Amino acid sequence: MGNKLKSFAFAICWGLFGLSMARAALDTWPALAGNFPRWPLALLSALAFAAAGLRLQFQAPNLKPQNCIPLLIPAITLLNPVSNPLRDWALLFGAMGGIAAIALTTKQPNHPTTRFLYPLSLGLIASILYLCTLAPTVGEADTFEFQVNAIRLGVSHGSGYPLYLLLAKLFSLLPAGGTAAFRVNLSSAFFGVTAALMAYALARALGAPRPASWVGGLSLAASIGLWSRAVEAEVYTLHVTLIGVLLWLAISDQQSAISNQRYWLAFVFGLSMTNHLTTILLAPAVAVALLPALPAPRLTPHALRRNPTLHALLYPLLFALGLSLYLYLPLRWPAVNNGEIMTWEMFRHFITGQEAQGALRLDAWLTDFSRYAIVGRKALDQFGWPGAITALLGLAALFRKRPSAAFVTLAAYGAFAFFGLSFYVPDPDYSSFLLPAHLVQVVWIALGIHTVVEATALFTTKALGHEFTRNLILDCSLFIVHCSFFFLPASLIWINLAKVDQSSDWREYRLGQTILSQPLDEGAAILADSELIAPLYYLQVAEGLRPDLDIIVLAAEEYYRAELDARASAGQTVYLGRYLPRLAEAYYLHSVGPLTKAKLEPSPLPDHVIPPGTNFVGAIRLLGFTLDSSTAPTDSQLPITLYWQAVEPPPENYLVILRLVDSVGAPTLISPPEVPVGQMYPTAAWPTNDVVADFHNFTLDLALAPGGYFLQVGLFPPFSNDGLKNESGGMWITLADVTLTEPTTEPQIQNPVRMRFGEAWLMGYDAPDTAAPGSQVTATLYWMSAKDTTAQWCAEQNCRPVTVRGGNHITVSRVVFDAPNEGGEMSLRVGVAGENGECGWWPAPPAPSCELARLSVEGAALAPNAINFDNKIVLDTIRIETAQASPGETVIVSAQWRGLAPMDENYTVFVHLLGPDGVVHGQVDSWPVQGTRPTTQWPINQPIADRFEVRVPDDAPRGEYKVEVGWYLLATLDRLPVVTASGVAVDDKFVIEGLRVGDR
């Protein structure tokens, strides 16, 4: 290649890299540009990097221009008008890593350092990703249980998980700082890294080259399934690591003449069973690997060759040795269960996983075809269609080159996929059971990349005759292919990072601290639900807070009621951390912070209560309130306790609503209506001799402007705007002046943009891509402006002003508008009065407004009588498939939902069977689609088919039944209201008839 052409190639590669670097920097820190246009600064960066590239070429004339191809990786961002700093930096660092890898492998291809470059860099990148997103403290559900049991060397649910608990205990002792829970979480991060390395090793063992194996390993590390489990205490990352070790030993055994690997295989198999019982699913794959080789002569120690019986017995003995770690369970059981001895039946219950056997339906592959769609969707969620197609290419190539190894991997994948078809549990656990299948898939992806590289090399070699040209184009082609496949793990990083990041999640920990700082009676009991138990019990065990309290979680509602009655009758104070119905028939209920105190006698008014300036007239009086603080950031909550008294029996149930009004009396934020005292003490049940303490945590909104507000309270009947009147004839009582301050955290922006209007930058927006005709759409705008200004928001021709607050941080504006009743595309534009807009990265003439997005209005329009749950979810159809059932049988209810807006919370759907007595006789509460389609992952306006199996209790009364369905948020028990086309709430459930329960 001529020197001029070579110099030109260097200048182009380095110049485009400099241009990409400039875009990343200016999108990350837009203030760097000052008042100058961005493109001149970017061009200066491009010229500087191009000059540096030319200088490098002159200093090292032997460098090949094709070695600079990785520098072109981030240039793809220059063609994308969408701003995404995380994407830009991921590709920039990937390009620099590619250059470093080429430099090292080209200079010293056989040096030991070169051989370890790929696994070391893979481990380093995975470690950085996991440490940056690791949860800092106590988690929920199983995560909390593993954290506590690792700290105290306890026994967890299910199979006990002794291997993980012992290893996590070691991590909890590390001098790494942070909370004990954080150090336990480190164990999952560590094993997530080793899982990625095992994927790399397994791909290498099957013949994939280092670059392809590296891409496969990083794809697994950055997949939503593994990454989400690597940032919290869970057994799954260790499980995937051990599955990788077993597959590596089994496949390596096919090529080895030494039987020591079989000994290790037997031992590790038994050991892995003590971490997760689904290791047994790998038995068919191991059998496929070993059975053909059993008759072959093996090199074994001399004593074993002379004694074949000892040789045969050694395998089960080593398996049993690994499995013997289960002895931890009976040895530790008495220490954590008040001296109770673990019986054989209890031990067998753990080691056979009997707790989960009710969720296993081995005939599901034949009777429930919807499960295939669920498993297929979970596979596509990890690596998309590019990963699926590449994996199929890799499997096909493996069958051609090493059919026995292909059968081993296929048996492993098939076993775990079959388990996914058969095991009915909700997410996130359901997705985690498929992680070993994803491990196999990334190995196939690595082999598929190798297949594409081989095909590219073969085609280039045959198509081009001139040796120099052939070698040049071959090198370029191979570099381009490898760089193209790098986009798979790179895209997973920038797509998944925000989804899995728990590094700032202190909510549960702080909730636990708040509760345990309340004036709780000495020696009291807290009956907590499965979520609240986590921070309370963790703080008691790990940090020694309130060791005098009995903190209890039980399996069912009736057990809670029996425990409450027994402890209260024995004179122990009982606090409730979960909802229990019909308690007002036997107890006086009072809030103590977020807890509810169940008492057998009424309470007086405390001394420290602030009386209101005016009061309600009628049956209920507000005696006063306590406000923890009158100052709060807009990204926090206002905790307040209200003190009520019924002066006469209330004629109906009133709901408590809080709101903030500004200085001119305009409402700015309204809370959801709530039944007093944690949804458990309806006003119609209030006795007249009791003062009711009623706690509320009023959640604020980032869109609120910092400043002074008035906090008000009202009492309203359900689904009514006609509230209880106060002494002045109004419906609200002003409680206090509150001051809201700037938020303490940066908001998560769904769609980053960089649009400049004078001194105001639009940093991004949250809005759906699609909407149903006639539905309500919410758009959130994120600004950074040096001063207060007014923006103009336009949805097609419908424009309105939007206030933009100035400051040195990102502020939030929110716009609500209606999608048109007809399908089509809708232009969403934004501008600032008196300023021309710099609308994107590419240079363009200034414009008075910039197009932010195009909203696609598609699908079926909402019918006037649509069952619309708070403009979030619409019920299209519902049908009782089982019109006649007997007690003890199962009723099938099918439904079809649609999401009307993006949802930040995972809502729970309930299906209740209402008997002829109006009481619930049978119910299902779960996430949609058998727990596998959380609402945060719903596409907009796409049908979601759902199916519920509701068992009729054996003692259910005979007669005509109704079925009611609805949605609620588990953390607060707040139901989504059913709203009319005008947005008026009319109910919180939908009821249909058509079920009869009786003897057949």
Tab-separated table of N, CA and C in Angstrom, residues 37-97:
chain	number	residue	atom	x	y	z
A	37	PRO	N	-21.070	26.699	19.165
A	37	PRO	CA	-21.646	25.499	18.539
A	37	PRO	C	-20.739	24.291	18.775
A	38	ARG	N	-21.350	23.133	18.821
A	38	ARG	CA	-20.581	21.934	19.166
A	38	ARG	C	-19.700	21.445	18.019
A	39	TRP	N	-20.148	21.655	16.784
A	39	TRP	CA	-19.410	21.043	15.675
A	39	TRP	C	-17.999	21.607	15.473
A	40	PRO	N	-17.772	22.897	15.603
A	40	PRO	CA	-16.377	23.368	15.482
A	40	PRO	C	-15.461	22.729	16.523
A	41	LEU	N	-15.949	22.573	17.747
A	41	LEU	CA	-15.137	21.924	18.782
A	41	LEU	C	-14.880	20.462	18.421
A	42	ALA	N	-15.910	19.799	17.896
A	42	ALA	CA	-15.741	18.403	17.505
A	42	ALA	C	-14.735	18.262	16.369
A	43	LEU	N	-14.781	19.172	15.399
A	43	LEU	CA	-13.833	19.108	14.291
A	43	LEU	C	-12.404	19.349	14.756
A	44	LEU	N	-12.230	20.243	15.736
A	44	LEU	CA	-10.894	20.443	16.306
A	44	LEU	C	-10.386	19.152	16.942
A	45	SER	N	-11.266	18.461	17.637
A	45	SER	CA	-10.871	17.183	18.232
A	45	SER	C	-10.498	16.174	17.153
A	46	ALA	N	-11.285	16.144	16.073
A	46	ALA	CA	-10.994	15.204	14.986
A	46	ALA	C	-9.635	15.501	14.356
A	47	LEU	N	-9.356	16.761	14.121
A	47	LEU	CA	-8.069	17.128	13.522
A	47	LEU	C	-6.905	16.783	14.451
A	48	ALA	N	-7.098	17.013	15.760
A	48	ALA	CA	-6.033	16.702	16.720
A	48	ALA	C	-5.748	15.204	16.737
A	49	PHE	N	-6.770	14.383	16.730
A	49	PHE	CA	-6.558	12.939	16.752
A	49	PHE	C	-5.997	12.452	15.424
A	50	ALA	N	-6.433	13.054	14.312
A	50	ALA	CA	-5.881	12.665	13.016
A	50	ALA	C	-4.388	12.974	12.962
A	51	ALA	N	-3.990	14.124	13.504
A	51	ALA	CA	-2.571	14.467	13.551
A	51	ALA	C	-1.802	13.489	14.414
A	52	ALA	N	-2.424	13.071	15.536
A	52	ALA	CA	-1.769	12.095	16.401
A	52	ALA	C	-1.607	10.758	15.683
A	53	GLY	N	-2.610	10.388	14.878
A	53	GLY	CA	-2.507	9.142	14.130
A	53	GLY	C	-1.401	9.184	13.096
A	54	LEU	N	-1.269	10.313	12.404
A	54	LEU	CA	-0.194	10.456	11.422
A	54	LEU	C	1.167	10.406	12.099
A	55	ARG	N	1.273	11.046	13.239
A	55	ARG	CA	2.546	11.018	13.967
A	55	ARG	C	2.903	9.596	14.385
A	56	LEU	N	1.895	8.851	14.821
A	56	LEU	CA	2.129	7.458	15.207
A	56	LEU	C	2.592	6.644	14.004
A	57	GLN	N	2.009	6.924	12.834
A	57	GLN	CA	2.386	6.172	11.641
A	57	GLN	C	3.821	6.466	11.219
A	58	PHE	N	4.214	7.720	11.356
A	58	PHE	CA	5.586	8.069	11.006
A	58	PHE	C	6.585	7.467	11.989
A	59	GLN	N	6.204	7.387	13.267
A	59	GLN	CA	7.110	6.827	14.267
A	59	GLN	C	7.167	5.302	14.194
A	60	ALA	N	6.116	4.685	13.726
A	60	ALA	CA	6.081	3.222	13.618
A	60	ALA	C	5.627	2.856	12.215
A	61	PRO	N	6.516	2.936	11.238
A	61	PRO	CA	6.112	2.736	9.831
A	61	PRO	C	5.653	1.318	9.527
A	62	ASN	N	5.977	0.356	10.398
A	62	ASN	CA	5.565	-1.025	10.138
A	62	ASN	C	4.117	-1.299	10.532
A	63	LEU	N	3.463	-0.343	11.182
A	63	LEU	CA	2.067	-0.542	11.566
A	63	LEU	C	1.190	-0.670	10.319
A	64	LYS	N	0.296	-1.622	10.362
A	64	LYS	CA	-0.629	-1.804	9.247
A	64	LYS	C	-1.885	-0.962	9.482
A	65	PRO	N	-2.385	-0.328	8.448
A	65	PRO	CA	-3.581	0.511	8.636
A	65	PRO	C	-4.796	-0.304	9.065
A	66	GLN	N	-4.856	-1.589	8.652
A	66	GLN	CA	-6.019	-2.390	9.047
A	66	GLN	C	-6.069	-2.624	10.558
A	67	ASN	N	-4.896	-2.459	11.229
A	67	ASN	CA	-4.895	-2.614	12.684
A	67	ASN	C	-5.665	-1.495	13.385
A	68	CYS	N	-5.952	-0.427	12.645
A	68	CYS	CA	-6.692	0.692	13.236
A	68	CYS	C	-8.199	0.564	13.062
A	69	ILE	N	-8.654	-0.501	12.452
A	69	ILE	CA	-10.093	-0.648	12.196
A	69	ILE	C	-10.924	-0.569	13.476
A	70	PRO	N	-10.475	-1.126	14.631
A	70	PRO	CA	-11.301	-0.979	15.846
A	70	PRO	C	-11.622	0.460	16.208
A	71	LEU	N	-10.763	1.415	15.774
A	71	LEU	CA	-11.059	2.815	16.083
A	71	LEU	C	-12.334	3.305	15.404
A	72	LEU	N	-12.791	2.564	14.402
A	72	LEU	CA	-14.010	2.958	13.699
A	72	LEU	C	-15.274	2.499	14.428
A	73	ILE	N	-15.120	1.659	15.456
A	73	ILE	CA	-16.296	1.146	16.170
A	73	ILE	C	-17.182	2.273	16.673
A	74	PRO	N	-16.645	3.256	17.417
A	74	PRO	CA	-17.554	4.306	17.932
A	74	PRO	C	-18.062	5.255	16.872
A	75	ALA	N	-17.496	5.213	15.650
A	75	ALA	CA	-17.948	6.126	14.603
A	75	ALA	C	-19.404	5.864	14.225
A	76	ILE	N	-19.895	4.664	14.544
A	76	ILE	CA	-21.293	4.367	14.235
A	76	ILE	C	-22.226	5.315	14.966
A	77	THR	N	-21.767	5.838	16.123
A	77	THR	CA	-22.610	6.754	16.889
A	77	THR	C	-22.777	8.085	16.189
A	78	LEU	N	-21.847	8.432	15.297
A	78	LEU	CA	-21.943	9.706	14.596
A	78	LEU	C	-23.137	9.733	13.654
A	79	LEU	N	-23.588	8.567	13.229
A	79	LEU	CA	-24.721	8.483	12.314
A	79	LEU	C	-26.048	8.430	13.053
A	80	ASN	N	-25.977	8.306	14.382
A	80	ASN	CA	-27.193	8.152	15.186
A	80	ASN	C	-27.553	9.491	15.817
A	81	PRO	N	-28.709	10.029	15.506
A	81	PRO	CA	-29.067	11.335	16.097
A	81	PRO	C	-29.423	11.246	17.586
A	82	VAL	N	-29.671	10.037	18.076
A	82	VAL	CA	-30.073	9.871	19.472
A	82	VAL	C	-28.849	9.954	20.372
A	83	SER	N	-28.928	10.792	21.379
A	83	SER	CA	-27.825	10.934	22.330
A	83	SER	C	-27.877	9.810	23.353
A	84	ASN	N	-26.724	9.214	23.600
A	84	ASN	CA	-26.620	8.165	24.611
A	84	ASN	C	-25.168	8.105	25.073
A	85	PRO	N	-24.797	8.884	26.077
A	85	PRO	CA	-23.398	8.912	26.521
A	85	PRO	C	-22.870	7.550	26.947
A	86	LEU	N	-23.697	6.747	27.596
A	86	LEU	CA	-23.237	5.424	28.014
A	86	LEU	C	-22.859	4.574	26.814
A	87	ARG	N	-23.678	4.627	25.772
A	87	ARG	CA	-23.357	3.910	24.528
A	87	ARG	C	-22.044	4.419	23.943
A	88	ASP	N	-21.885	5.741	23.897
A	88	ASP	CA	-20.694	6.323	23.285
A	88	ASP	C	-19.430	5.885	24.021
A	89	TRP	N	-19.457	5.964	25.354
A	89	TRP	CA	-18.254	5.605	26.115
A	89	TRP	C	-17.984	4.110	26.060
A	90	ALA	N	-19.025	3.291	26.016
A	90	ALA	CA	-18.817	1.846	25.906
A	90	ALA	C	-18.086	1.506	24.606
A	91	LEU	N	-18.502	2.143	23.512
A	91	LEU	CA	-17.857	1.867	22.227
A	91	LEU	C	-16.457	2.468	22.163
A	92	LEU	N	-16.265	3.625	22.781
A	92	LEU	CA	-14.926	4.220	22.800
A	92	LEU	C	-13.940	3.345	23.555
A	93	PHE	N	-14.332	2.885	24.730
A	93	PHE	CA	-13.436	2.014	25.482
A	93	PHE	C	-13.248	0.680	24.775
A	94	GLY	N	-14.293	0.201	24.096
A	94	GLY	CA	-14.137	-1.017	23.312
A	94	GLY	C	-13.138	-0.854	22.191
A	95	ALA	N	-13.169	0.310	21.538
A	95	ALA	CA	-12.206	0.583	20.465
A	95	ALA	C	-10.787	0.619	20.995
A	96	MET	N	-10.596	1.284	22.123
A	96	MET	CA	-9.247	1.337	22.705
A	96	MET	C	-8.779	-0.040	23.136
A	97	GLY	N	-9.697	-0.838	23.674
A	97	GLY	CA	-9.325	-2.199	24.028
A	97	GLY	C	-8.961	-3.030	22.821
